[in-house]
Amino acid sequence: STVSPTLGIFHSQQINEKIHLGLGVGVAGGSALDYGKKWAGTVLLNDIDLAVAQINPSVAYKLDERWSFGAAVQMSWASLEQTMGVGQVSVEESSDWAFGYNFGVMFRHSDALDFGFSYRSKVQHEFDAKVKVEGDLLGKPDTGKVNAEIDVPAIVDFSMRYGVNADLNLLASVQFHRWSDWDQTTFNFADGRNMSINRQWDDVWHLALGSDYRLNDDWRIKAGISYETSPQDDPNMQWVDLPVGEQWRYSVGASTEWNGYTLDMFYEYADLGTTDINIADL
């Protein structure tokens, strides 16, 4: 198990009765694995660090008391670094900017019931990294370059809020993640060689339930649980850089107002399950 801190900053500015501008900055995802140098698959991977952060400038328009619309631009930054072969091959840190978009709509059925829909487009990152090879793992000592693409999938979200009373809100969300677009990862080396990881991932469903309770005039407390289906259940199709399976996540949090700002704090425990990997070349 490991601890991974995350941070998000959000600001909105009202222009008039109909229009708000917004800006969101935060960590969108990532992966950090360290298998060490004494496991059976070390020739394929020792460790990998992948981080994705996004800046989202947005605009929202309130049509009437029931309907509101919003749209934003995704400005996505990603960083990739990894080593393999007992440290003999290292892909030095490489970063990339990519762009996408998202939009959404909210419908207020009543003061107690809201519905939401949003779509976040796929973002494709392309890395051009330096590769340092030591010893004779790939034939002879060498320093070259490798090109690779990593996709962040499109996400469709349906959500709902139900106000039980003035203090308690119940929340629900159903998401569809388009991971099937990421069928393989190809590494193109400067000398003409290439290596492909055949992933053949399936699309993923993400289901979440939560609650938001006003404890007093200063604090709100929150709790939630979510389940996500596995994009790949075949051990022969799993790969060591990103083993995936069913996921359960449990979270608790609290929020308060401070000098006109809302401060949200939360802790999430992610149960990523157990993944079997069967690679014949090992």
PDB file of C-alpha atoms in Angstrom:
ATOM      1  CA  SER A   1       0.000   0.000   0.000  1.00  0.00           C
ATOM      2  CA  THR A   2       1.062   3.608  -0.507  1.00  0.00           C
ATOM      3  CA  VAL A   3      -0.105   7.156   0.178  1.00  0.00           C
ATOM      4  CA  SER A   4      -0.620   9.558  -2.722  1.00  0.00           C
ATOM      5  CA  PRO A   5      -1.524  13.182  -1.893  1.00  0.00           C
ATOM      6  CA  THR A   6      -3.638  15.193  -4.321  1.00  0.00           C
ATOM      7  CA  LEU A   7      -4.629  18.843  -4.620  1.00  0.00           C
ATOM      8  CA  GLY A   8      -7.269  20.816  -6.507  1.00  0.00           C
ATOM      9  CA  ILE A   9      -7.961  24.556  -6.682  1.00  0.00           C
ATOM     10  CA  PHE A  10     -11.201  25.964  -8.113  1.00  0.00           C
ATOM     11  CA  HIS A  11     -12.422  29.519  -8.614  1.00  0.00           C
ATOM     12  CA  SER A  12     -15.604  30.967 -10.104  1.00  0.00           C
ATOM     13  CA  GLN A  13     -16.494  34.541 -10.983  1.00  0.00           C
ATOM     14  CA  GLN A  14     -20.010  35.786 -11.661  1.00  0.00           C
ATOM     15  CA  ILE A  15     -20.181  38.043 -14.721  1.00  0.00           C
ATOM     16  CA  ASN A  16     -23.924  38.730 -14.600  1.00  0.00           C
ATOM     17  CA  GLU A  17     -27.150  36.959 -13.597  1.00  0.00           C
ATOM     18  CA  LYS A  18     -26.723  34.415 -16.400  1.00  0.00           C
ATOM     19  CA  ILE A  19     -22.985  33.829 -16.831  1.00  0.00           C
ATOM     20  CA  HIS A  20     -20.202  32.532 -14.572  1.00  0.00           C
ATOM     21  CA  LEU A  21     -16.552  31.998 -15.489  1.00  0.00           C
ATOM     22  CA  GLY A  22     -14.520  29.298 -13.752  1.00  0.00           C
ATOM     23  CA  LEU A  23     -11.033  27.882 -13.458  1.00  0.00           C
ATOM     24  CA  GLY A  24     -10.030  24.480 -12.104  1.00  0.00           C
ATOM     25  CA  VAL A  25      -6.475  23.247 -11.504  1.00  0.00           C
ATOM     26  CA  GLY A  26      -5.792  19.790 -10.141  1.00  0.00           C
ATOM     27  CA  VAL A  27      -4.375  16.281 -10.417  1.00  0.00           C
ATOM     28  CA  ALA A  28      -6.360  14.214 -12.907  1.00  0.00           C
ATOM     29  CA  GLY A  29      -4.725  10.827 -12.291  1.00  0.00           C
ATOM     30  CA  GLY A  30      -1.568   8.805 -12.564  1.00  0.00           C
ATOM     31  CA  SER A  31       0.249   5.639 -11.566  1.00  0.00           C
ATOM     32  CA  ALA A  32       3.328   4.868  -9.498  1.00  0.00           C
ATOM     33  CA  LEU A  33       4.707   1.312  -9.285  1.00  0.00           C
ATOM     34  CA  ASP A  34       7.991   0.056  -7.863  1.00  0.00           C
ATOM     35  CA  TYR A  35       8.557  -3.701  -8.122  1.00  0.00           C
ATOM     36  CA  GLY A  36      12.188  -3.524  -7.059  1.00  0.00           C
ATOM     37  CA  LYS A  37      15.044  -5.399  -8.758  1.00  0.00           C
ATOM     38  CA  LYS A  38      14.515  -8.919  -7.439  1.00  0.00           C
ATOM     39  CA  TRP A  39      11.233  -9.999  -9.008  1.00  0.00           C
ATOM     40  CA  ALA A  40      10.672 -12.304 -11.991  1.00  0.00           C
ATOM     41  CA  GLY A  41       9.541  -9.570 -14.372  1.00  0.00           C
ATOM     42  CA  THR A  42      12.385  -7.132 -13.802  1.00  0.00           C
ATOM     43  CA  VAL A  43      13.481  -7.419 -17.438  1.00  0.00           C
ATOM     44  CA  LEU A  44      10.134  -5.812 -18.345  1.00  0.00           C
ATOM     45  CA  LEU A  45       9.840  -3.209 -15.572  1.00  0.00           C
ATOM     46  CA  ASN A  46      11.456  -2.118 -12.323  1.00  0.00           C
ATOM     47  CA  ASP A  47       9.457   1.044 -11.676  1.00  0.00           C
ATOM     48  CA  ILE A  48       7.265   3.577 -13.445  1.00  0.00           C
ATOM     49  CA  ASP A  49       5.901   7.022 -12.593  1.00  0.00           C
ATOM     50  CA  LEU A  50       3.039   8.539 -14.581  1.00  0.00           C
ATOM     51  CA  ALA A  51       1.319  11.750 -13.460  1.00  0.00           C
ATOM     52  CA  VAL A  52      -1.454  13.755 -15.137  1.00  0.00           C
ATOM     53  CA  ALA A  53      -2.585  17.252 -14.104  1.00  0.00           C
ATOM     54  CA  GLN A  54      -5.149  19.504 -15.782  1.00  0.00           C
ATOM     55  CA  ILE A  55      -6.104  23.162 -16.067  1.00  0.00           C
ATOM     56  CA  ASN A  56      -9.781  23.701 -16.937  1.00  0.00           C
ATOM     57  CA  PRO A  57     -10.979  27.214 -17.828  1.00  0.00           C
ATOM     58  CA  SER A  58     -14.778  27.120 -18.128  1.00  0.00           C
ATOM     59  CA  VAL A  59     -17.929  29.121 -18.713  1.00  0.00           C
ATOM     60  CA  ALA A  60     -21.438  28.389 -17.380  1.00  0.00           C
ATOM     61  CA  TYR A  61     -24.774  29.792 -18.573  1.00  0.00           C
ATOM     62  CA  LYS A  62     -28.027  29.727 -16.609  1.00  0.00           C
ATOM     63  CA  LEU A  63     -30.895  29.513 -19.057  1.00  0.00           C
ATOM     64  CA  ASP A  64     -33.671  29.668 -16.461  1.00  0.00           C
ATOM     65  CA  GLU A  65     -34.501  28.345 -12.995  1.00  0.00           C
ATOM     66  CA  ARG A  66     -34.322  24.739 -14.234  1.00  0.00           C
ATOM     67  CA  TRP A  67     -31.603  24.524 -16.898  1.00  0.00           C
ATOM     68  CA  SER A  68     -27.902  25.420 -16.745  1.00  0.00           C
ATOM     69  CA  PHE A  69     -25.132  24.642 -19.240  1.00  0.00           C
ATOM     70  CA  GLY A  70     -21.350  24.644 -19.044  1.00  0.00           C
ATOM     71  CA  ALA A  71     -18.319  24.075 -21.254  1.00  0.00           C
ATOM     72  CA  ALA A  72     -14.574  24.013 -20.680  1.00  0.00           C
ATOM     73  CA  VAL A  73     -11.207  23.440 -22.322  1.00  0.00           C
ATOM     74  CA  GLN A  74      -8.937  20.695 -20.969  1.00  0.00           C
ATOM     75  CA  MET A  75      -5.281  21.700 -20.812  1.00  0.00           C
ATOM     76  CA  SER A  76      -3.636  18.448 -19.755  1.00  0.00           C
ATOM     77  CA  TRP A  77      -0.011  18.000 -18.646  1.00  0.00           C
ATOM     78  CA  ALA A  78       1.502  14.532 -18.214  1.00  0.00           C
ATOM     79  CA  SER A  79       4.887  13.208 -17.111  1.00  0.00           C
ATOM     80  CA  LEU A  80       6.351   9.711 -17.703  1.00  0.00           C
ATOM     81  CA  GLU A  81       9.485   8.011 -16.354  1.00  0.00           C
ATOM     82  CA  GLN A  82      10.448   4.328 -16.004  1.00  0.00           C
ATOM     83  CA  THR A  83      13.316   1.844 -15.651  1.00  0.00           C
ATOM     84  CA  MET A  84      13.606  -1.851 -16.524  1.00  0.00           C
ATOM     85  CA  GLY A  85      16.133  -4.663 -16.778  1.00  0.00           C
ATOM     86  CA  VAL A  86      17.631  -4.239 -13.275  1.00  0.00           C
ATOM     87  CA  GLY A  87      18.212  -0.588 -14.051  1.00  0.00           C
ATOM     88  CA  GLN A  88      19.966  -1.273 -17.366  1.00  0.00           C
ATOM     89  CA  VAL A  89      17.323   0.566 -19.411  1.00  0.00           C
ATOM     90  CA  SER A  90      15.895   3.864 -18.233  1.00  0.00           C
ATOM     91  CA  VAL A  91      13.315   6.052 -19.961  1.00  0.00           C
ATOM     92  CA  GLU A  92      14.196   9.483 -18.674  1.00  0.00           C
ATOM     93  CA  GLU A  93      11.466  11.846 -17.501  1.00  0.00           C
ATOM     94  CA  SER A  94       9.443  13.250 -20.390  1.00  0.00           C
ATOM     95  CA  SER A  95       6.446  15.582 -20.256  1.00  0.00           C
ATOM     96  CA  ASP A  96       3.767  16.609 -22.739  1.00  0.00           C
ATOM     97  CA  TRP A  97       0.856  19.035 -23.073  1.00  0.00           C
ATOM     98  CA  ALA A  98      -2.370  17.882 -24.731  1.00  0.00           C
ATOM     99  CA  PHE A  99      -5.802  19.454 -25.148  1.00  0.00           C
ATOM    100  CA  GLY A 100      -9.422  18.393 -25.055  1.00  0.00           C
ATOM    101  CA  TYR A 101     -12.819  19.717 -24.038  1.00  0.00           C
ATOM    102  CA  ASN A 102     -15.736  18.977 -21.742  1.00  0.00           C
ATOM    103  CA  PHE A 103     -19.323  20.151 -21.436  1.00  0.00           C
ATOM    104  CA  GLY A 104     -22.282  19.533 -19.178  1.00  0.00           C
ATOM    105  CA  VAL A 105     -25.886  20.319 -18.381  1.00  0.00           C
ATOM    106  CA  MET A 106     -27.799  20.481 -15.097  1.00  0.00           C
ATOM    107  CA  PHE A 107     -31.556  20.176 -14.660  1.00  0.00           C
ATOM    108  CA  ARG A 108     -33.265  21.214 -11.415  1.00  0.00           C
ATOM    109  CA  HIS A 109     -36.474  19.250 -11.068  1.00  0.00           C
ATOM    110  CA  SER A 110     -37.214  20.822  -7.687  1.00  0.00           C
ATOM    111  CA  ASP A 111     -35.383  22.299  -4.713  1.00  0.00           C
ATOM    112  CA  ALA A 112     -34.776  18.732  -3.527  1.00  0.00           C
ATOM    113  CA  LEU A 113     -33.837  17.013  -6.792  1.00  0.00           C
ATOM    114  CA  ASP A 114     -31.123  17.834  -9.369  1.00  0.00           C
ATOM    115  CA  PHE A 115     -29.872  15.854 -12.366  1.00  0.00           C
ATOM    116  CA  GLY A 116     -26.582  16.326 -14.212  1.00  0.00           C
ATOM    117  CA  PHE A 117     -24.923  15.106 -17.399  1.00  0.00           C
ATOM    118  CA  SER A 118     -21.348  15.748 -18.493  1.00  0.00           C
ATOM    119  CA  TYR A 119     -18.949  14.617 -21.206  1.00  0.00           C
ATOM    120  CA  ARG A 120     -15.151  14.804 -21.011  1.00  0.00           C
ATOM    121  CA  SER A 121     -13.305  14.192 -24.273  1.00  0.00           C
ATOM    122  CA  LYS A 122     -10.366  11.843 -24.776  1.00  0.00           C
ATOM    123  CA  VAL A 123      -6.917  13.397 -24.403  1.00  0.00           C
ATOM    124  CA  GLN A 124      -3.914  11.839 -26.145  1.00  0.00           C
ATOM    125  CA  HIS A 125      -0.420  12.450 -24.791  1.00  0.00           C
ATOM    126  CA  GLU A 126       2.673  11.854 -26.922  1.00  0.00           C
ATOM    127  CA  PHE A 127       6.035  11.407 -25.216  1.00  0.00           C
ATOM    128  CA  ASP A 128       9.455  11.818 -26.819  1.00  0.00           C
ATOM    129  CA  ALA A 129      11.852  10.523 -24.184  1.00  0.00           C
ATOM    130  CA  LYS A 130      15.551   9.820 -23.991  1.00  0.00           C
ATOM    131  CA  VAL A 131      16.435   6.162 -23.430  1.00  0.00           C
ATOM    132  CA  LYS A 132      19.655   5.241 -21.696  1.00  0.00           C
ATOM    133  CA  VAL A 133      20.860   1.640 -22.167  1.00  0.00           C
ATOM    134  CA  GLU A 134      23.681   0.215 -20.065  1.00  0.00           C
ATOM    135  CA  GLY A 135      25.433  -3.117 -20.553  1.00  0.00           C
ATOM    136  CA  ASP A 136      24.333  -5.483 -23.323  1.00  0.00           C
ATOM    137  CA  LEU A 137      20.646  -5.898 -22.463  1.00  0.00           C
ATOM    138  CA  LEU A 138      19.578  -4.663 -25.910  1.00  0.00           C
ATOM    139  CA  GLY A 139      22.764  -5.543 -27.804  1.00  0.00           C
ATOM    140  CA  LYS A 140      25.244  -2.799 -26.878  1.00  0.00           C
ATOM    141  CA  PRO A 141      25.526   0.318 -24.740  1.00  0.00           C
ATOM    142  CA  ASP A 142      23.443   3.066 -26.309  1.00  0.00           C
ATOM    143  CA  THR A 143      21.568   6.273 -25.658  1.00  0.00           C
ATOM    144  CA  GLY A 144      18.645   6.974 -27.969  1.00  0.00           C
ATOM    145  CA  LYS A 145      15.060   8.194 -28.028  1.00  0.00           C
ATOM    146  CA  VAL A 146      11.641   6.572 -27.893  1.00  0.00           C
ATOM    147  CA  ASN A 147       8.210   7.862 -28.867  1.00  0.00           C
ATOM    148  CA  ALA A 148       5.042   6.625 -27.150  1.00  0.00           C
ATOM    149  CA  GLU A 149       1.397   7.658 -26.855  1.00  0.00           C
ATOM    150  CA  ILE A 150      -0.817   7.363 -23.770  1.00  0.00           C
ATOM    151  CA  ASP A 151      -4.555   8.036 -23.880  1.00  0.00           C
ATOM    152  CA  VAL A 152      -6.759   9.478 -21.145  1.00  0.00           C
ATOM    153  CA  PRO A 153     -10.232   8.108 -22.059  1.00  0.00           C
ATOM    154  CA  ALA A 154     -13.459   9.945 -22.764  1.00  0.00           C
ATOM    155  CA  ILE A 155     -15.845   9.909 -19.784  1.00  0.00           C
ATOM    156  CA  VAL A 156     -19.646  10.214 -19.787  1.00  0.00           C
ATOM    157  CA  ASP A 157     -21.260  10.992 -16.426  1.00  0.00           C
ATOM    158  CA  PHE A 158     -24.872  10.922 -15.227  1.00  0.00           C
ATOM    159  CA  SER A 159     -25.371  12.256 -11.694  1.00  0.00           C
ATOM    160  CA  MET A 160     -28.154  13.042  -9.243  1.00  0.00           C
ATOM    161  CA  ARG A 161     -28.644  14.910  -5.941  1.00  0.00           C
ATOM    162  CA  TYR A 162     -31.576  14.294  -3.655  1.00  0.00           C
ATOM    163  CA  GLY A 163     -32.135  16.567  -0.669  1.00  0.00           C
ATOM    164  CA  VAL A 164     -33.647  14.498   2.128  1.00  0.00           C
ATOM    165  CA  ASN A 165     -33.971  17.631   4.247  1.00  0.00           C
ATOM    166  CA  ALA A 166     -32.250  20.987   4.704  1.00  0.00           C
ATOM    167  CA  ASP A 167     -29.137  19.296   6.157  1.00  0.00           C
ATOM    168  CA  LEU A 168     -28.730  16.012   4.271  1.00  0.00           C
ATOM    169  CA  ASN A 169     -28.090  15.398   0.561  1.00  0.00           C
ATOM    170  CA  LEU A 170     -27.801  11.972  -1.058  1.00  0.00           C
ATOM    171  CA  LEU A 171     -25.624  11.746  -4.188  1.00  0.00           C
ATOM    172  CA  ALA A 172     -25.304   9.202  -7.002  1.00  0.00           C
ATOM    173  CA  SER A 173     -23.227   8.948 -10.156  1.00  0.00           C
ATOM    174  CA  VAL A 174     -22.965   6.541 -13.088  1.00  0.00           C
ATOM    175  CA  GLN A 175     -19.946   6.948 -15.385  1.00  0.00           C
ATOM    176  CA  PHE A 176     -18.897   5.285 -18.636  1.00  0.00           C
ATOM    177  CA  HIS A 177     -15.136   5.304 -19.384  1.00  0.00           C
ATOM    178  CA  ARG A 178     -14.178   4.686 -23.015  1.00  0.00           C
ATOM    179  CA  TRP A 179     -11.038   2.612 -22.341  1.00  0.00           C
ATOM    180  CA  SER A 180     -11.628   0.445 -25.437  1.00  0.00           C
ATOM    181  CA  ASP A 181     -10.053   3.244 -27.518  1.00  0.00           C
ATOM    182  CA  TRP A 182      -6.711   2.350 -25.898  1.00  0.00           C
ATOM    183  CA  ASP A 183      -6.200  -0.997 -27.653  1.00  0.00           C
ATOM    184  CA  GLN A 184      -2.397  -0.940 -27.605  1.00  0.00           C
ATOM    185  CA  THR A 185       0.667   1.049 -26.597  1.00  0.00           C
ATOM    186  CA  THR A 186       3.474   1.305 -29.149  1.00  0.00           C
ATOM    187  CA  PHE A 187       7.042   2.388 -28.402  1.00  0.00           C
ATOM    188  CA  ASN A 188       8.882   3.637 -31.493  1.00  0.00           C
ATOM    189  CA  PHE A 189      12.673   3.816 -31.076  1.00  0.00           C
ATOM    190  CA  ALA A 190      14.880   6.237 -32.986  1.00  0.00           C
ATOM    191  CA  ASP A 191      16.828   3.375 -34.645  1.00  0.00           C
ATOM    192  CA  GLY A 192      13.677   2.040 -36.306  1.00  0.00           C
ATOM    193  CA  ARG A 193      12.770  -0.658 -33.791  1.00  0.00           C
ATOM    194  CA  ASN A 194       9.338  -0.708 -32.159  1.00  0.00           C
ATOM    195  CA  MET A 195       7.601  -2.597 -29.375  1.00  0.00           C
ATOM    196  CA  SER A 196       3.857  -2.843 -28.845  1.00  0.00           C
ATOM    197  CA  ILE A 197       1.847  -3.775 -25.762  1.00  0.00           C
ATOM    198  CA  ASN A 198      -1.442  -5.333 -26.853  1.00  0.00           C
ATOM    199  CA  ARG A 199      -3.891  -4.219 -24.150  1.00  0.00           C
ATOM    200  CA  GLN A 200      -7.349  -4.830 -25.692  1.00  0.00           C
ATOM    201  CA  TRP A 201      -9.076  -3.100 -22.783  1.00  0.00           C
ATOM    202  CA  ASP A 202     -12.853  -3.019 -22.444  1.00  0.00           C
ATOM    203  CA  ASP A 203     -14.953   0.024 -21.618  1.00  0.00           C
ATOM    204  CA  VAL A 204     -15.515   0.566 -17.899  1.00  0.00           C
ATOM    205  CA  TRP A 205     -18.568   1.379 -15.754  1.00  0.00           C
ATOM    206  CA  HIS A 206     -18.043   3.426 -12.589  1.00  0.00           C
ATOM    207  CA  LEU A 207     -20.857   3.542 -10.000  1.00  0.00           C
ATOM    208  CA  ALA A 208     -20.761   5.827  -6.946  1.00  0.00           C
ATOM    209  CA  LEU A 209     -23.001   6.681  -3.966  1.00  0.00           C
ATOM    210  CA  GLY A 210     -22.366   9.437  -1.454  1.00  0.00           C
ATOM    211  CA  SER A 211     -23.815  11.695   1.218  1.00  0.00           C
ATOM    212  CA  ASP A 212     -23.297  15.303   2.284  1.00  0.00           C
ATOM    213  CA  TYR A 213     -24.463  16.328   5.782  1.00  0.00           C
ATOM    214  CA  ARG A 214     -24.439  19.782   7.379  1.00  0.00           C
ATOM    215  CA  LEU A 215     -23.058  19.196  10.855  1.00  0.00           C
ATOM    216  CA  ASN A 216     -23.368  22.831  11.995  1.00  0.00           C
ATOM    217  CA  ASP A 217     -23.027  26.355  10.630  1.00  0.00           C
ATOM    218  CA  ASP A 218     -19.287  25.874  10.033  1.00  0.00           C
ATOM    219  CA  TRP A 219     -18.813  22.274   8.872  1.00  0.00           C
ATOM    220  CA  ARG A 220     -20.224  19.749   6.413  1.00  0.00           C
ATOM    221  CA  ILE A 221     -19.163  16.081   6.507  1.00  0.00           C
ATOM    222  CA  LYS A 222     -19.165  13.743   3.530  1.00  0.00           C
ATOM    223  CA  ALA A 223     -18.793  10.030   2.791  1.00  0.00           C
ATOM    224  CA  GLY A 224     -18.912   7.876  -0.331  1.00  0.00           C
ATOM    225  CA  ILE A 225     -18.297   4.501  -1.917  1.00  0.00           C
ATOM    226  CA  SER A 226     -17.646   3.612  -5.559  1.00  0.00           C
ATOM    227  CA  TYR A 227     -17.175   0.507  -7.696  1.00  0.00           C
ATOM    228  CA  GLU A 228     -15.463   0.281 -11.079  1.00  0.00           C
ATOM    229  CA  THR A 229     -15.530  -2.698 -13.439  1.00  0.00           C
ATOM    230  CA  SER A 230     -12.300  -4.148 -14.784  1.00  0.00           C
ATOM    231  CA  PRO A 231     -11.132  -3.174 -18.284  1.00  0.00           C
ATOM    232  CA  GLN A 232      -9.205  -6.436 -18.667  1.00  0.00           C
ATOM    233  CA  ASP A 233      -9.836  -9.809 -16.984  1.00  0.00           C
ATOM    234  CA  ASP A 234      -7.530 -12.012 -19.097  1.00  0.00           C
ATOM    235  CA  PRO A 235      -4.183 -12.670 -17.291  1.00  0.00           C
ATOM    236  CA  ASN A 236      -2.551 -13.175 -20.706  1.00  0.00           C
ATOM    237  CA  MET A 237      -3.465  -9.597 -21.667  1.00  0.00           C
ATOM    238  CA  GLN A 238      -2.350  -7.905 -18.450  1.00  0.00           C
ATOM    239  CA  TRP A 239       0.919  -5.974 -18.480  1.00  0.00           C
ATOM    240  CA  VAL A 240       3.265  -5.067 -15.638  1.00  0.00           C
ATOM    241  CA  ASP A 241       3.254  -1.288 -16.250  1.00  0.00           C
ATOM    242  CA  LEU A 242      -0.469  -0.933 -15.508  1.00  0.00           C
ATOM    243  CA  PRO A 243      -2.112  -4.057 -14.020  1.00  0.00           C
ATOM    244  CA  VAL A 244      -5.855  -3.451 -13.763  1.00  0.00           C
ATOM    245  CA  GLY A 245      -8.878  -5.101 -12.200  1.00  0.00           C
ATOM    246  CA  GLU A 246     -12.075  -4.272 -10.345  1.00  0.00           C
ATOM    247  CA  GLN A 247     -11.762  -1.290  -8.008  1.00  0.00           C
ATOM    248  CA  TRP A 248     -13.553  -0.364  -4.799  1.00  0.00           C
ATOM    249  CA  ARG A 249     -12.991   3.085  -3.264  1.00  0.00           C
ATOM    250  CA  TYR A 250     -14.130   4.367   0.130  1.00  0.00           C
ATOM    251  CA  SER A 251     -13.891   8.048   1.062  1.00  0.00           C
ATOM    252  CA  VAL A 252     -14.658  10.405   3.930  1.00  0.00           C
ATOM    253  CA  GLY A 253     -14.283  14.169   3.984  1.00  0.00           C
ATOM    254  CA  ALA A 254     -15.261  17.495   5.457  1.00  0.00           C
ATOM    255  CA  SER A 255     -15.656  21.072   4.211  1.00  0.00           C
ATOM    256  CA  THR A 256     -15.756  24.489   5.835  1.00  0.00           C
ATOM    257  CA  GLU A 257     -15.829  28.161   4.882  1.00  0.00           C
ATOM    258  CA  TRP A 258     -12.752  30.297   5.555  1.00  0.00           C
ATOM    259  CA  ASN A 259     -12.503  33.983   4.606  1.00  0.00           C
ATOM    260  CA  GLY A 260     -14.997  33.539   1.771  1.00  0.00           C
ATOM    261  CA  TYR A 261     -13.304  30.383   0.439  1.00  0.00           C
ATOM    262  CA  THR A 262     -14.529  26.793   0.676  1.00  0.00           C
ATOM    263  CA  LEU A 263     -11.930  24.348   1.992  1.00  0.00           C
ATOM    264  CA  ASP A 264     -12.547  20.659   1.212  1.00  0.00           C
ATOM    265  CA  MET A 265     -10.511  17.857   2.781  1.00  0.00           C
ATOM    266  CA  PHE A 266     -10.938  14.157   2.095  1.00  0.00           C
ATOM    267  CA  TYR A 267      -9.316  10.756   2.545  1.00  0.00           C
ATOM    268  CA  GLU A 268      -9.891   7.925   0.097  1.00  0.00           C
ATOM    269  CA  TYR A 269      -8.923   4.279   0.453  1.00  0.00           C
ATOM    270  CA  ALA A 270      -8.625   2.484  -2.889  1.00  0.00           C
ATOM    271  CA  ASP A 271      -8.880  -1.308  -3.014  1.00  0.00           C
ATOM    272  CA  LEU A 272      -7.412  -2.174  -6.417  1.00  0.00           C
ATOM    273  CA  GLY A 273      -7.928  -5.896  -5.920  1.00  0.00           C
ATOM    274  CA  THR A 274      -5.601  -8.702  -7.017  1.00  0.00           C
ATOM    275  CA  THR A 275      -4.415  -9.012 -10.605  1.00  0.00           C
ATOM    276  CA  ASP A 276      -2.995 -12.159 -12.222  1.00  0.00           C
ATOM    277  CA  ILE A 277      -0.348 -11.588 -14.913  1.00  0.00           C
ATOM    278  CA  ASN A 278       0.686 -14.394 -17.254  1.00  0.00           C
ATOM    279  CA  ILE A 279       3.431 -13.351 -19.690  1.00  0.00           C
ATOM    280  CA  ALA A 280       4.990 -16.328 -21.471  1.00  0.00           C
ATOM    281  CA  ASP A 281       8.302 -14.568 -22.132  1.00  0.00           C
ATOM    282  CA  LEU A 282       9.006 -14.450 -18.384  1.00  0.00           C
TER     283      LEU A 282
END
